[in-house]
Amino acid sequence: ESACDKNGSTLSHFLEEIGLNEDDIDDNDAMPTFLNSSVARPKTLIPVKSADRLHAATAPTNATKFQQMCESIDSTGLYLYDSSSTMNIECRQFPKSSGYAEDPATGIAAGALVASLHRCKMNSSGDPDDSVSTMTTILQGKAMRRPSQIKVKIDDYTTSSTSTSTSNPSHSGNVKISYAGLVQFDHVKYLDETELS
């Protein structure tokens, strides 16, 4: 996790590019409102006040400008999430430059979001009971009429086999993440042997 580069594009610039404004953002959320989080590639997490406002977002108006904006904050895309829900979270992902404007299912972004929410909850409460394993369902693709469901399980920082800190595992930055998901295929094409060579 890291705060977005202060020398890069601002939150308001990104929101303008996707048809939202700062009134749509949940600035009372326990998480920062403009946070890069990564389990493979950094995604910028942005809490939106409601599913209605989440669905009001539009694909970036200028793909080249959006790519440059993402690069200015070392991000591979925006991951907006409805902060009004905690166990079934609706999300949208606008990638930096994938050849399409929106992704209906983004496992690495879902993992980054759930891990960051889990860490934030545990660190703010200081209660070890808040670090127990949890399962969160990420709902994505609904705005595109291509709904997906990604279940993300976070295991306790203190029992995660990937933890490297023995003195204070709750602040090690490591967490065990498990995924299960349902996605809708764009299309299926069966290849014959001549197409495989």
Coordinates of C-alpha atoms in Angstrom, one line a residue:
E1 CA 0.0 0.0 0.0
S2 CA 1.1 3.5 -0.7
A3 CA -0.4 7.0 -0.9
C4 CA -0.7 8.1 -4.5
D5 CA 2.2 10.3 -5.7
K6 CA 1.5 13.9 -4.7
N7 CA 3.3 15.0 -7.9
G8 CA 1.0 13.0 -10.1
S9 CA -2.6 13.5 -11.2
T10 CA -5.0 14.3 -8.3
L11 CA -8.1 12.5 -7.2
S12 CA -10.3 15.3 -8.7
H13 CA -8.6 14.9 -12.1
F14 CA -9.4 11.2 -12.1
L15 CA -13.0 11.7 -11.0
E16 CA -13.5 14.2 -13.7
E17 CA -12.2 11.8 -16.3
I18 CA -14.8 9.1 -15.2
G19 CA -17.8 11.4 -14.8
L20 CA -17.7 11.7 -11.0
N21 CA -16.8 14.4 -8.5
E22 CA -15.5 14.6 -4.9
D23 CA -19.1 14.6 -3.5
D24 CA -19.4 11.0 -4.7
I25 CA -16.4 9.9 -2.6
D26 CA -16.7 8.5 0.9
D27 CA -14.1 10.5 2.7
N28 CA -15.3 9.2 6.1
D29 CA -14.2 5.7 5.2
A30 CA -11.5 4.2 7.4
M31 CA -9.3 3.8 4.3
P32 CA -7.6 6.7 2.5
T33 CA -9.6 7.9 -0.5
F34 CA -6.8 7.6 -3.0
L35 CA -4.6 4.6 -2.2
N36 CA -2.4 2.4 -4.4
S37 CA -2.6 -1.2 -3.2
S38 CA -1.1 -4.2 -4.9
V39 CA -1.0 -8.0 -4.7
A40 CA 0.6 -8.2 -8.2
R41 CA 0.2 -4.8 -9.9
P42 CA -0.8 -1.6 -8.2
K43 CA -4.4 -0.5 -8.4
T44 CA -5.7 2.8 -7.1
L45 CA -8.6 2.1 -4.6
I46 CA -11.3 4.8 -4.4
P47 CA -14.3 4.5 -2.0
V48 CA -17.6 5.6 -3.5
K49 CA -20.5 6.5 -1.3
S50 CA -23.1 4.2 -2.9
A51 CA -23.8 1.6 -5.6
D52 CA -25.8 4.3 -7.4
R53 CA -22.9 6.7 -7.6
L54 CA -20.6 3.8 -8.5
H55 CA -22.8 3.0 -11.5
A56 CA -22.8 6.7 -12.4
A57 CA -19.1 6.4 -13.3
T58 CA -18.3 6.3 -17.0
A59 CA -15.4 4.9 -18.9
P60 CA -12.5 7.3 -19.1
T61 CA -13.2 10.0 -21.7
N62 CA -9.7 10.1 -23.1
A63 CA -7.8 6.8 -23.0
T64 CA -4.4 8.3 -23.7
K65 CA -4.8 11.0 -21.1
F66 CA -6.1 8.4 -18.6
Q67 CA -3.1 6.2 -19.2
Q68 CA -0.7 9.1 -18.6
M69 CA -2.6 10.0 -15.4
C70 CA -2.3 6.4 -14.1
E71 CA 1.4 6.4 -14.9
S72 CA 1.8 9.7 -13.0
I73 CA 0.8 7.9 -9.8
D74 CA 2.4 4.5 -10.5
S75 CA -1.0 2.8 -11.0
T76 CA -2.3 0.2 -13.4
G77 CA -5.9 1.4 -13.1
L78 CA -8.7 2.7 -10.8
Y79 CA -10.6 0.3 -8.6
L80 CA -13.8 2.0 -7.4
Y81 CA -15.8 0.3 -4.7
D82 CA -19.1 0.9 -2.9
S83 CA -17.9 1.6 0.7
S84 CA -21.4 1.3 2.1
S85 CA -21.1 -2.5 2.2
T86 CA -18.5 -4.6 4.0
M87 CA -19.0 -8.3 3.0
N88 CA -20.6 -8.0 -0.5
I89 CA -18.8 -5.1 -2.1
E90 CA -19.7 -3.9 -5.6
C91 CA -16.7 -2.6 -7.6
R92 CA -15.7 -1.3 -11.0
Q93 CA -12.2 -1.4 -12.6
F94 CA -10.9 1.0 -15.2
P95 CA -7.5 -0.3 -16.4
K96 CA -4.7 1.9 -17.5
S97 CA -4.2 0.4 -20.9
S98 CA -5.6 -3.0 -21.6
G99 CA -7.3 -2.4 -24.9
Y100 CA -10.7 -2.1 -23.2
A101 CA -12.2 0.6 -21.0
E102 CA -13.6 -1.5 -18.1
D103 CA -12.9 -4.9 -16.8
P104 CA -15.8 -7.1 -15.6
A105 CA -13.6 -9.2 -13.2
T106 CA -10.2 -8.2 -11.7
G107 CA -8.8 -10.8 -9.2
I108 CA -5.7 -8.8 -8.4
A109 CA -7.7 -5.7 -7.7
A110 CA -10.2 -7.6 -5.6
G111 CA -7.4 -9.1 -3.5
A112 CA -5.7 -5.8 -3.0
L113 CA -9.0 -4.2 -1.9
V114 CA -9.9 -6.9 0.5
A115 CA -6.4 -7.1 2.0
S116 CA -6.2 -3.3 2.4
L117 CA -9.7 -3.2 4.1
H118 CA -8.7 -6.1 6.4
R119 CA -5.4 -4.5 7.3
C120 CA -7.1 -1.1 7.9
K121 CA -9.8 -2.6 10.1
M122 CA -7.2 -4.6 12.1
N123 CA -4.8 -1.7 12.6
S124 CA -7.5 0.8 13.5
S125 CA -9.2 -1.4 16.2
G126 CA -6.0 -2.9 17.6
D127 CA -8.2 -5.9 18.5
P128 CA -6.6 -9.3 17.6
D129 CA -10.1 -10.7 17.0
D130 CA -10.4 -8.4 14.0
S131 CA -7.5 -10.3 12.3
V132 CA -9.4 -13.6 12.0
S133 CA -10.0 -15.2 8.6
T134 CA -12.7 -13.4 6.6
M135 CA -14.4 -14.1 3.3
T136 CA -15.6 -11.1 1.2
T137 CA -17.5 -11.3 -2.0
I138 CA -16.6 -8.8 -4.7
L139 CA -19.3 -8.1 -7.3
Q140 CA -18.0 -6.6 -10.5
G141 CA -19.2 -6.2 -14.1
K142 CA -22.8 -5.4 -13.3
A143 CA -22.6 -1.9 -14.9
M144 CA -21.3 -3.7 -18.1
R145 CA -24.1 -6.3 -18.0
R146 CA -21.3 -8.9 -17.5
P147 CA -21.6 -9.7 -13.8
S148 CA -18.9 -11.5 -12.0
Q149 CA -18.4 -12.7 -8.4
I150 CA -15.0 -13.0 -6.8
K151 CA -14.8 -14.5 -3.3
V152 CA -11.6 -13.4 -1.5
K153 CA -10.6 -15.0 1.7
I154 CA -8.0 -13.3 3.9
D155 CA -6.3 -15.4 6.5
D156 CA -5.1 -14.0 9.8
Y157 CA -1.9 -12.0 9.7
T158 CA -0.6 -13.9 12.8
T159 CA -1.2 -17.3 11.3
S160 CA -0.5 -16.7 7.6
S161 CA 2.3 -19.0 6.4
T162 CA 3.7 -16.1 4.3
S163 CA 4.2 -13.9 7.4
T164 CA 7.9 -12.8 7.8
S165 CA 7.6 -10.9 11.0
T166 CA 7.8 -12.8 14.2
S167 CA 7.9 -9.8 16.6
N168 CA 4.8 -8.1 15.3
P169 CA 3.1 -10.2 12.6
S170 CA 0.1 -7.8 12.5
H171 CA 2.3 -5.2 10.8
S172 CA 4.3 -7.5 8.6
G173 CA 2.5 -6.5 5.4
N174 CA 2.0 -10.1 4.5
V175 CA -1.3 -11.9 4.3
K176 CA -2.6 -15.1 2.8
I177 CA -5.2 -14.6 0.1
S178 CA -7.4 -17.3 -1.5
Y179 CA -9.8 -16.7 -4.4
A180 CA -12.8 -18.4 -5.9
G181 CA -14.9 -16.8 -8.7
L182 CA -17.7 -16.9 -11.3
V183 CA -17.2 -15.0 -14.5
Q184 CA -19.1 -14.8 -17.8
F185 CA -17.0 -15.6 -20.9
D186 CA -16.9 -13.0 -23.8
H187 CA -17.0 -15.8 -26.3
V188 CA -15.7 -19.3 -26.7
K189 CA -13.9 -20.5 -29.8
Y190 CA -12.8 -24.1 -30.3
L191 CA -9.5 -24.3 -32.2
D192 CA -8.8 -27.2 -34.6
E193 CA -5.3 -28.7 -34.8
T194 CA -4.3 -26.5 -37.8
E195 CA -4.8 -23.4 -35.7
L196 CA -2.6 -24.7 -32.8
S197 CA 0.6 -25.1 -34.8

